[in-house]
Amino acid sequence: MKFSLVMATLGRSVEIERLFNSLADQSYKNFEVIVVDQNEDDRVIKLVEQFRDRLEFVYLRSEKGLSRARNVGLQHVRGELVAFPDDDCWYKSDVLEFVVKQFQADSRLQGLTGCSVDGNGASSQGRWSDRILTVDRFNVWKCATSYTIFLRAEAVIRAGQFNEALGVGAGTRWGAGEEVNFLLRVIQAPMYVRYDPSLRIFHPEPLTEMDEKAFSRARLYNRGFGRVLGLSGYPFYFVLYLIFRSVAGGFLSLLKMDYRRARYYWIAASQRFLGWID
């Protein structure tokens, strides 16, 4: 089984080199890297040329926007399995081998997801379930982010394209949620997707400091989160649960006199609501 790894990129070099090194070290070698470059300079093509004797590449360019880039990449997929590594994530050497064995062992399996950890093995980019789950529309939020999703090509075809109004660089208020929106269409097909916490993909934790950058990220990402809740017709009680979970986090932060974290939680709660009613 061949993997097609669709990597959109903008503004990074060192991180891409780290990812490419981790891919070159994979114990399972049957994969292609579909690079969708959104830079105006040649920083990425230089790295592609540097690694061309170690990796199989398809090099493409696209307009800015993560979802737009992924849609461009999907047009060139040739593998039976598809994944969407971020340009700042990286893999352990046995990740692709682990994934392909799961798909080979279970013909029902149309998707496999895992969790995100930082370089020290601590959870990053969210809270993750610690047990194996069948992914559904209620637990998907703790079972998947874009670079931890692996799908059969037929599931990708069924899901269609990424919503280009969602995600980083979309030029809208909805700066995230495109991958969950995409995965929900697979789940609702319906197709069987399993989450396994032993599948761990490395990615830095972006919220190491509660600064203006973190607050800006909270606005975009949580408004996108709320938008997906609205687009997917989630029940009122579940939306309220997700909003008030952030409200509760804000109150706890106030009790600890951590005012910047309290502000972050308030932004998250309010933007989830605004995204939901958009």
PDB file of C-alpha atoms in Angstrom:
ATOM      1  CA  MET A   1       0.000   0.000   0.000  1.00  0.00           C
ATOM      2  CA  LYS A   2       1.335   3.387  -0.994  1.00  0.00           C
ATOM      3  CA  PHE A   3       0.913   6.566   1.066  1.00  0.00           C
ATOM      4  CA  SER A   4       0.315  10.009  -0.412  1.00  0.00           C
ATOM      5  CA  LEU A   5       1.411  12.594   2.162  1.00  0.00           C
ATOM      6  CA  VAL A   6      -0.077  15.987   1.259  1.00  0.00           C
ATOM      7  CA  MET A   7       1.952  18.772   2.889  1.00  0.00           C
ATOM      8  CA  ALA A   8       0.931  22.399   2.401  1.00  0.00           C
ATOM      9  CA  THR A   9       3.524  24.941   3.444  1.00  0.00           C
ATOM     10  CA  LEU A  10       4.026  28.666   3.897  1.00  0.00           C
ATOM     11  CA  GLY A  11       6.825  30.535   5.639  1.00  0.00           C
ATOM     12  CA  ARG A  12       8.808  27.599   7.046  1.00  0.00           C
ATOM     13  CA  SER A  13      12.171  25.996   6.239  1.00  0.00           C
ATOM     14  CA  VAL A  14      13.858  24.490   9.322  1.00  0.00           C
ATOM     15  CA  GLU A  15      10.676  22.686  10.320  1.00  0.00           C
ATOM     16  CA  ILE A  16      10.256  21.220   6.841  1.00  0.00           C
ATOM     17  CA  GLU A  17      13.799  19.885   6.917  1.00  0.00           C
ATOM     18  CA  ARG A  18      13.007  18.180  10.234  1.00  0.00           C
ATOM     19  CA  LEU A  19       9.888  16.598   8.735  1.00  0.00           C
ATOM     20  CA  PHE A  20      11.729  15.450   5.607  1.00  0.00           C
ATOM     21  CA  ASN A  21      14.458  13.875   7.716  1.00  0.00           C
ATOM     22  CA  SER A  22      11.836  11.993   9.728  1.00  0.00           C
ATOM     23  CA  LEU A  23      10.217  10.764   6.500  1.00  0.00           C
ATOM     24  CA  ALA A  24      13.540   9.667   5.047  1.00  0.00           C
ATOM     25  CA  ASP A  25      14.076   7.594   8.201  1.00  0.00           C
ATOM     26  CA  GLN A  26      10.745   5.742   7.952  1.00  0.00           C
ATOM     27  CA  SER A  27      10.988   1.958   8.163  1.00  0.00           C
ATOM     28  CA  TYR A  28       8.148   1.765   5.598  1.00  0.00           C
ATOM     29  CA  LYS A  29       9.312   3.234   2.300  1.00  0.00           C
ATOM     30  CA  ASN A  30       6.331   3.080  -0.064  1.00  0.00           C
ATOM     31  CA  PHE A  31       5.130   6.697  -0.030  1.00  0.00           C
ATOM     32  CA  GLU A  32       5.172   9.957  -1.959  1.00  0.00           C
ATOM     33  CA  VAL A  33       5.339  13.466  -0.519  1.00  0.00           C
ATOM     34  CA  ILE A  34       3.023  15.907  -2.288  1.00  0.00           C
ATOM     35  CA  VAL A  35       4.437  19.343  -1.458  1.00  0.00           C
ATOM     36  CA  VAL A  36       2.082  22.263  -2.085  1.00  0.00           C
ATOM     37  CA  ASP A  37       4.179  25.413  -1.853  1.00  0.00           C
ATOM     38  CA  GLN A  38       2.531  28.773  -1.110  1.00  0.00           C
ATOM     39  CA  ASN A  39       5.746  30.783  -0.731  1.00  0.00           C
ATOM     40  CA  GLU A  40       6.768  33.443  -3.211  1.00  0.00           C
ATOM     41  CA  ASP A  41      10.452  32.501  -2.860  1.00  0.00           C
ATOM     42  CA  ASP A  42      12.326  29.267  -3.553  1.00  0.00           C
ATOM     43  CA  ARG A  43      13.043  28.135   0.016  1.00  0.00           C
ATOM     44  CA  VAL A  44      10.920  24.985  -0.325  1.00  0.00           C
ATOM     45  CA  ILE A  45      12.044  23.868  -3.772  1.00  0.00           C
ATOM     46  CA  LYS A  46      15.640  24.026  -2.492  1.00  0.00           C
ATOM     47  CA  LEU A  47      14.726  21.561   0.283  1.00  0.00           C
ATOM     48  CA  VAL A  48      12.891  19.328  -2.176  1.00  0.00           C
ATOM     49  CA  GLU A  49      16.000  19.195  -4.356  1.00  0.00           C
ATOM     50  CA  GLN A  50      18.135  18.483  -1.305  1.00  0.00           C
ATOM     51  CA  PHE A  51      16.035  15.430  -0.395  1.00  0.00           C
ATOM     52  CA  ARG A  52      15.091  14.245  -3.874  1.00  0.00           C
ATOM     53  CA  ASP A  53      17.495  11.292  -3.777  1.00  0.00           C
ATOM     54  CA  ARG A  54      15.904  10.079  -0.515  1.00  0.00           C
ATOM     55  CA  LEU A  55      12.200  10.845  -1.009  1.00  0.00           C
ATOM     56  CA  GLU A  56       9.668  10.678  -3.840  1.00  0.00           C
ATOM     57  CA  PHE A  57       8.162  14.120  -4.401  1.00  0.00           C
ATOM     58  CA  VAL A  58       5.336  15.728  -6.300  1.00  0.00           C
ATOM     59  CA  TYR A  59       6.026  19.487  -6.170  1.00  0.00           C
ATOM     60  CA  LEU A  60       3.102  21.891  -6.698  1.00  0.00           C
ATOM     61  CA  ARG A  61       2.205  25.515  -6.070  1.00  0.00           C
ATOM     62  CA  SER A  62      -1.084  27.054  -5.002  1.00  0.00           C
ATOM     63  CA  GLU A  63      -2.707  30.263  -3.868  1.00  0.00           C
ATOM     64  CA  LYS A  64      -2.543  30.992  -0.142  1.00  0.00           C
ATOM     65  CA  GLY A  65      -4.891  29.137   2.167  1.00  0.00           C
ATOM     66  CA  LEU A  66      -4.403  25.753   3.823  1.00  0.00           C
ATOM     67  CA  SER A  67      -7.624  24.229   2.488  1.00  0.00           C
ATOM     68  CA  ARG A  68      -6.916  25.536  -1.025  1.00  0.00           C
ATOM     69  CA  ALA A  69      -3.457  23.969  -0.940  1.00  0.00           C
ATOM     70  CA  ARG A  70      -4.751  20.615   0.246  1.00  0.00           C
ATOM     71  CA  ASN A  71      -7.370  20.584  -2.501  1.00  0.00           C
ATOM     72  CA  VAL A  72      -4.627  21.177  -5.065  1.00  0.00           C
ATOM     73  CA  GLY A  73      -2.629  18.322  -3.552  1.00  0.00           C
ATOM     74  CA  LEU A  74      -5.592  15.929  -3.550  1.00  0.00           C
ATOM     75  CA  GLN A  75      -5.789  16.186  -7.337  1.00  0.00           C
ATOM     76  CA  HIS A  76      -2.393  14.444  -7.559  1.00  0.00           C
ATOM     77  CA  VAL A  77      -2.844  11.618  -5.034  1.00  0.00           C
ATOM     78  CA  ARG A  78      -1.681   8.234  -6.324  1.00  0.00           C
ATOM     79  CA  GLY A  79      -1.541   6.267  -3.075  1.00  0.00           C
ATOM     80  CA  GLU A  80      -4.090   3.982  -1.428  1.00  0.00           C
ATOM     81  CA  LEU A  81      -3.605   5.818   1.894  1.00  0.00           C
ATOM     82  CA  VAL A  82      -3.659   9.608   2.326  1.00  0.00           C
ATOM     83  CA  ALA A  83      -2.395  11.827   5.144  1.00  0.00           C
ATOM     84  CA  PHE A  84      -1.945  15.564   5.704  1.00  0.00           C
ATOM     85  CA  PRO A  85       1.271  16.256   7.652  1.00  0.00           C
ATOM     86  CA  ASP A  86       1.739  19.839   8.829  1.00  0.00           C
ATOM     87  CA  ASP A  87       4.966  21.464   7.728  1.00  0.00           C
ATOM     88  CA  ASP A  88       6.021  21.699  11.413  1.00  0.00           C
ATOM     89  CA  CYS A  89       5.120  18.173  12.535  1.00  0.00           C
ATOM     90  CA  TRP A  90       7.390  15.137  12.358  1.00  0.00           C
ATOM     91  CA  TYR A  91       7.079  11.359  12.560  1.00  0.00           C
ATOM     92  CA  LYS A  92       8.720   8.612  14.581  1.00  0.00           C
ATOM     93  CA  SER A  93      10.513   6.175  12.301  1.00  0.00           C
ATOM     94  CA  ASP A  94       7.816   3.483  12.605  1.00  0.00           C
ATOM     95  CA  VAL A  95       4.692   5.632  12.100  1.00  0.00           C
ATOM     96  CA  LEU A  96       3.930   4.646   8.508  1.00  0.00           C
ATOM     97  CA  GLU A  97       4.700   0.996   9.229  1.00  0.00           C
ATOM     98  CA  PHE A  98       2.296   1.056  12.195  1.00  0.00           C
ATOM     99  CA  VAL A  99      -0.456   2.722  10.152  1.00  0.00           C
ATOM    100  CA  VAL A 100      -0.225   0.404   7.152  1.00  0.00           C
ATOM    101  CA  LYS A 101      -0.393  -2.665   9.412  1.00  0.00           C
ATOM    102  CA  GLN A 102      -3.657  -1.387  10.926  1.00  0.00           C
ATOM    103  CA  PHE A 103      -5.231  -0.978   7.499  1.00  0.00           C
ATOM    104  CA  GLN A 104      -3.946  -4.329   6.264  1.00  0.00           C
ATOM    105  CA  ALA A 105      -5.323  -6.087   9.342  1.00  0.00           C
ATOM    106  CA  ASP A 106      -8.852  -4.644   9.063  1.00  0.00           C
ATOM    107  CA  SER A 107     -10.523  -4.279   5.674  1.00  0.00           C
ATOM    108  CA  ARG A 108     -13.421  -2.364   7.309  1.00  0.00           C
ATOM    109  CA  LEU A 109     -11.097   0.398   8.442  1.00  0.00           C
ATOM    110  CA  GLN A 110     -11.436   3.529   6.309  1.00  0.00           C
ATOM    111  CA  GLY A 111      -9.618   5.926   8.601  1.00  0.00           C
ATOM    112  CA  LEU A 112      -7.131   5.864  11.464  1.00  0.00           C
ATOM    113  CA  THR A 113      -6.398   8.811  13.741  1.00  0.00           C
ATOM    114  CA  GLY A 114      -3.938   9.394  16.547  1.00  0.00           C
ATOM    115  CA  CYS A 115      -2.868  12.011  19.055  1.00  0.00           C
ATOM    116  CA  SER A 116      -0.409  14.893  18.996  1.00  0.00           C
ATOM    117  CA  VAL A 117       2.587  15.146  21.344  1.00  0.00           C
ATOM    118  CA  ASP A 118       5.478  17.558  21.657  1.00  0.00           C
ATOM    119  CA  GLY A 119       9.125  16.601  21.442  1.00  0.00           C
ATOM    120  CA  ASN A 120       9.083  15.467  25.073  1.00  0.00           C
ATOM    121  CA  GLY A 121       6.045  13.225  24.599  1.00  0.00           C
ATOM    122  CA  ALA A 122       3.565  15.515  26.397  1.00  0.00           C
ATOM    123  CA  SER A 123       0.169  16.179  24.790  1.00  0.00           C
ATOM    124  CA  SER A 124       0.126  19.100  22.378  1.00  0.00           C
ATOM    125  CA  GLN A 125      -2.553  20.870  20.349  1.00  0.00           C
ATOM    126  CA  GLY A 126      -5.436  19.760  22.562  1.00  0.00           C
ATOM    127  CA  ARG A 127      -6.720  17.098  24.928  1.00  0.00           C
ATOM    128  CA  TRP A 128      -6.616  13.528  23.662  1.00  0.00           C
ATOM    129  CA  SER A 129      -8.477  10.420  24.703  1.00  0.00           C
ATOM    130  CA  ASP A 130      -6.257   7.796  26.316  1.00  0.00           C
ATOM    131  CA  ARG A 131      -8.205   4.806  24.937  1.00  0.00           C
ATOM    132  CA  ILE A 132      -9.013   3.319  21.541  1.00  0.00           C
ATOM    133  CA  LEU A 133     -12.324   4.655  20.194  1.00  0.00           C
ATOM    134  CA  THR A 134     -14.540   4.405  17.152  1.00  0.00           C
ATOM    135  CA  VAL A 135     -14.556   8.021  15.992  1.00  0.00           C
ATOM    136  CA  ASP A 136     -17.989   9.645  15.874  1.00  0.00           C
ATOM    137  CA  ARG A 137     -19.265  13.197  15.558  1.00  0.00           C
ATOM    138  CA  PHE A 138     -19.181  13.762  19.326  1.00  0.00           C
ATOM    139  CA  ASN A 139     -15.741  12.417  20.200  1.00  0.00           C
ATOM    140  CA  VAL A 140     -13.974  13.540  16.996  1.00  0.00           C
ATOM    141  CA  TRP A 141     -12.830  16.729  18.761  1.00  0.00           C
ATOM    142  CA  LYS A 142     -10.562  14.712  21.084  1.00  0.00           C
ATOM    143  CA  CYS A 143      -9.546  12.124  18.480  1.00  0.00           C
ATOM    144  CA  ALA A 144      -8.177  13.988  15.473  1.00  0.00           C
ATOM    145  CA  THR A 145      -6.307  16.947  14.137  1.00  0.00           C
ATOM    146  CA  SER A 146      -5.200  17.310  10.540  1.00  0.00           C
ATOM    147  CA  TYR A 147      -1.722  15.761  10.787  1.00  0.00           C
ATOM    148  CA  THR A 148      -2.915  12.767  12.856  1.00  0.00           C
ATOM    149  CA  ILE A 149      -5.498  11.645  10.246  1.00  0.00           C
ATOM    150  CA  PHE A 150      -4.816   8.758   7.835  1.00  0.00           C
ATOM    151  CA  LEU A 151      -7.525   7.767   5.325  1.00  0.00           C
ATOM    152  CA  ARG A 152      -8.024   5.273   2.547  1.00  0.00           C
ATOM    153  CA  ALA A 153      -8.186   6.988  -0.836  1.00  0.00           C
ATOM    154  CA  GLU A 154     -11.812   5.916  -1.296  1.00  0.00           C
ATOM    155  CA  ALA A 155     -12.724   7.712   1.953  1.00  0.00           C
ATOM    156  CA  VAL A 156     -11.030  10.863   0.680  1.00  0.00           C
ATOM    157  CA  ILE A 157     -12.992  10.620  -2.556  1.00  0.00           C
ATOM    158  CA  ARG A 158     -16.216  10.217  -0.572  1.00  0.00           C
ATOM    159  CA  ALA A 159     -15.417  13.260   1.580  1.00  0.00           C
ATOM    160  CA  GLY A 160     -14.783  15.464  -1.455  1.00  0.00           C
ATOM    161  CA  GLN A 161     -12.801  18.676  -1.036  1.00  0.00           C
ATOM    162  CA  PHE A 162     -11.789  20.722   1.973  1.00  0.00           C
ATOM    163  CA  ASN A 163     -14.062  23.696   2.611  1.00  0.00           C
ATOM    164  CA  GLU A 164     -11.917  26.607   1.411  1.00  0.00           C
ATOM    165  CA  ALA A 165     -13.781  29.069   3.638  1.00  0.00           C
ATOM    166  CA  LEU A 166     -12.323  27.258   6.675  1.00  0.00           C
ATOM    167  CA  GLY A 167      -8.745  27.062   7.924  1.00  0.00           C
ATOM    168  CA  VAL A 168      -5.555  29.067   8.149  1.00  0.00           C
ATOM    169  CA  GLY A 169      -5.193  31.580   5.322  1.00  0.00           C
ATOM    170  CA  ALA A 170      -8.798  31.236   4.171  1.00  0.00           C
ATOM    171  CA  GLY A 171      -9.299  35.000   4.406  1.00  0.00           C
ATOM    172  CA  THR A 172     -12.418  34.529   6.538  1.00  0.00           C
ATOM    173  CA  ARG A 173     -13.192  34.679  10.269  1.00  0.00           C
ATOM    174  CA  TRP A 174     -12.990  30.874  10.469  1.00  0.00           C
ATOM    175  CA  GLY A 175      -9.334  30.049  10.951  1.00  0.00           C
ATOM    176  CA  ALA A 176      -9.624  26.349  11.777  1.00  0.00           C
ATOM    177  CA  GLY A 177     -11.915  23.330  11.688  1.00  0.00           C
ATOM    178  CA  GLU A 178     -11.398  22.360   8.056  1.00  0.00           C
ATOM    179  CA  GLU A 179      -9.986  18.923   8.894  1.00  0.00           C
ATOM    180  CA  VAL A 180     -12.800  18.020  11.311  1.00  0.00           C
ATOM    181  CA  ASN A 181     -15.330  19.240   8.770  1.00  0.00           C
ATOM    182  CA  PHE A 182     -13.642  16.971   6.203  1.00  0.00           C
ATOM    183  CA  LEU A 183     -13.435  13.974   8.550  1.00  0.00           C
ATOM    184  CA  LEU A 184     -17.084  14.357   9.594  1.00  0.00           C
ATOM    185  CA  ARG A 185     -18.115  13.699   6.000  1.00  0.00           C
ATOM    186  CA  VAL A 186     -16.188  10.404   6.119  1.00  0.00           C
ATOM    187  CA  ILE A 187     -17.846   9.432   9.412  1.00  0.00           C
ATOM    188  CA  GLN A 188     -21.297  10.394   8.180  1.00  0.00           C
ATOM    189  CA  ALA A 189     -20.896   8.437   4.898  1.00  0.00           C
ATOM    190  CA  PRO A 190     -20.860   6.241   7.057  1.00  0.00           C
ATOM    191  CA  MET A 191     -17.319   4.877   7.140  1.00  0.00           C
ATOM    192  CA  TYR A 192     -15.456   3.280  10.025  1.00  0.00           C
ATOM    193  CA  VAL A 193     -12.719   5.462  11.532  1.00  0.00           C
ATOM    194  CA  ARG A 194     -10.732   4.377  14.584  1.00  0.00           C
ATOM    195  CA  TYR A 195      -8.704   6.445  17.025  1.00  0.00           C
ATOM    196  CA  ASP A 196      -5.646   4.821  18.577  1.00  0.00           C
ATOM    197  CA  PRO A 197      -3.642   6.839  21.169  1.00  0.00           C
ATOM    198  CA  SER A 198      -0.565   4.711  20.478  1.00  0.00           C
ATOM    199  CA  LEU A 199      -0.358   6.494  17.104  1.00  0.00           C
ATOM    200  CA  ARG A 200       1.527   9.601  18.172  1.00  0.00           C
ATOM    201  CA  ILE A 201       2.610  12.394  15.834  1.00  0.00           C
ATOM    202  CA  PHE A 202       5.074  15.033  17.021  1.00  0.00           C
ATOM    203  CA  HIS A 203       4.028  18.694  16.881  1.00  0.00           C
ATOM    204  CA  PRO A 204       5.080  21.679  19.028  1.00  0.00           C
ATOM    205  CA  GLU A 205       2.602  23.025  21.559  1.00  0.00           C
ATOM    206  CA  PRO A 206       1.713  26.527  20.271  1.00  0.00           C
ATOM    207  CA  LEU A 207       0.296  27.827  23.568  1.00  0.00           C
ATOM    208  CA  THR A 208       3.453  27.948  25.629  1.00  0.00           C
ATOM    209  CA  GLU A 209       2.832  31.655  26.317  1.00  0.00           C
ATOM    210  CA  MET A 210      -0.431  33.523  26.789  1.00  0.00           C
ATOM    211  CA  ASP A 211       0.503  36.498  24.641  1.00  0.00           C
ATOM    212  CA  GLU A 212      -1.235  38.503  21.925  1.00  0.00           C
ATOM    213  CA  LYS A 213      -0.306  35.861  19.351  1.00  0.00           C
ATOM    214  CA  ALA A 214      -2.089  33.229  21.454  1.00  0.00           C
ATOM    215  CA  PHE A 215      -5.156  35.457  21.795  1.00  0.00           C
ATOM    216  CA  SER A 216      -5.276  36.080  18.042  1.00  0.00           C
ATOM    217  CA  ARG A 217      -4.986  32.349  17.425  1.00  0.00           C
ATOM    218  CA  ALA A 218      -7.798  31.714  19.917  1.00  0.00           C
ATOM    219  CA  ARG A 219     -10.109  34.060  18.017  1.00  0.00           C
ATOM    220  CA  LEU A 220      -9.506  32.486  14.611  1.00  0.00           C
ATOM    221  CA  TYR A 221      -9.377  28.848  15.694  1.00  0.00           C
ATOM    222  CA  ASN A 222     -12.357  28.890  18.026  1.00  0.00           C
ATOM    223  CA  ARG A 223     -14.513  30.837  15.581  1.00  0.00           C
ATOM    224  CA  GLY A 224     -13.697  28.129  13.036  1.00  0.00           C
ATOM    225  CA  PHE A 225     -14.517  25.489  15.651  1.00  0.00           C
ATOM    226  CA  GLY A 226     -17.907  27.102  16.209  1.00  0.00           C
ATOM    227  CA  ARG A 227     -18.532  27.413  12.477  1.00  0.00           C
ATOM    228  CA  VAL A 228     -18.078  23.655  12.018  1.00  0.00           C
ATOM    229  CA  LEU A 229     -20.507  23.025  14.873  1.00  0.00           C
ATOM    230  CA  GLY A 230     -23.072  25.136  13.028  1.00  0.00           C
ATOM    231  CA  LEU A 231     -22.415  23.695   9.584  1.00  0.00           C
ATOM    232  CA  SER A 232     -22.686  20.136  10.907  1.00  0.00           C
ATOM    233  CA  GLY A 233     -25.942  20.659  12.802  1.00  0.00           C
ATOM    234  CA  TYR A 234     -24.713  19.724  16.267  1.00  0.00           C
ATOM    235  CA  PRO A 235     -27.441  19.665  18.920  1.00  0.00           C
ATOM    236  CA  PHE A 236     -27.853  22.709  21.148  1.00  0.00           C
ATOM    237  CA  TYR A 237     -26.906  20.892  24.345  1.00  0.00           C
ATOM    238  CA  PHE A 238     -23.567  19.759  22.904  1.00  0.00           C
ATOM    239  CA  VAL A 239     -22.687  23.250  21.655  1.00  0.00           C
ATOM    240  CA  LEU A 240     -23.468  24.667  25.096  1.00  0.00           C
ATOM    241  CA  TYR A 241     -21.307  21.998  26.726  1.00  0.00           C
ATOM    242  CA  LEU A 242     -18.312  22.940  24.568  1.00  0.00           C
ATOM    243  CA  ILE A 243     -18.840  26.664  25.202  1.00  0.00           C
ATOM    244  CA  PHE A 244     -19.311  26.351  28.954  1.00  0.00           C
ATOM    245  CA  ARG A 245     -16.292  24.083  29.264  1.00  0.00           C
ATOM    246  CA  SER A 246     -14.205  27.096  28.221  1.00  0.00           C
ATOM    247  CA  VAL A 247     -16.196  29.360  30.537  1.00  0.00           C
ATOM    248  CA  ALA A 248     -15.414  27.005  33.426  1.00  0.00           C
ATOM    249  CA  GLY A 249     -11.744  27.072  32.496  1.00  0.00           C
ATOM    250  CA  GLY A 250     -11.870  30.847  32.632  1.00  0.00           C
ATOM    251  CA  PHE A 251     -13.384  30.888  36.132  1.00  0.00           C
ATOM    252  CA  LEU A 252     -10.799  28.413  37.407  1.00  0.00           C
ATOM    253  CA  SER A 253      -8.043  30.573  35.951  1.00  0.00           C
ATOM    254  CA  LEU A 254      -9.483  33.635  37.698  1.00  0.00           C
ATOM    255  CA  LEU A 255      -9.481  31.767  41.017  1.00  0.00           C
ATOM    256  CA  LYS A 256      -5.795  31.046  40.444  1.00  0.00           C
ATOM    257  CA  MET A 257      -5.273  34.734  39.509  1.00  0.00           C
ATOM    258  CA  ASP A 258      -4.015  33.651  36.095  1.00  0.00           C
ATOM    259  CA  TYR A 259      -5.690  36.525  34.299  1.00  0.00           C
ATOM    260  CA  ARG A 260      -4.111  36.023  30.894  1.00  0.00           C
ATOM    261  CA  ARG A 261      -5.230  32.397  30.745  1.00  0.00           C
ATOM    262  CA  ALA A 262      -8.697  33.481  31.901  1.00  0.00           C
ATOM    263  CA  ARG A 263      -8.767  35.947  29.000  1.00  0.00           C
ATOM    264  CA  TYR A 264      -7.789  33.155  26.620  1.00  0.00           C
ATOM    265  CA  TYR A 265     -10.671  30.979  27.824  1.00  0.00           C
ATOM    266  CA  TRP A 266     -13.147  33.851  27.521  1.00  0.00           C
ATOM    267  CA  ILE A 267     -12.028  34.476  23.942  1.00  0.00           C
ATOM    268  CA  ALA A 268     -12.416  30.738  23.189  1.00  0.00           C
ATOM    269  CA  ALA A 269     -15.936  30.586  24.643  1.00  0.00           C
ATOM    270  CA  SER A 270     -17.200  33.764  22.967  1.00  0.00           C
ATOM    271  CA  GLN A 271     -15.707  32.921  19.563  1.00  0.00           C
ATOM    272  CA  ARG A 272     -17.136  29.386  19.608  1.00  0.00           C
ATOM    273  CA  PHE A 273     -20.564  30.937  20.137  1.00  0.00           C
ATOM    274  CA  LEU A 274     -20.071  33.553  17.424  1.00  0.00           C
ATOM    275  CA  GLY A 275     -18.807  30.924  14.977  1.00  0.00           C
ATOM    276  CA  TRP A 276     -21.791  28.717  15.721  1.00  0.00           C
ATOM    277  CA  ILE A 277     -24.305  31.495  14.919  1.00  0.00           C
ATOM    278  CA  ASP A 278     -22.362  32.842  11.868  1.00  0.00           C
TER     279      ASP A 278
END
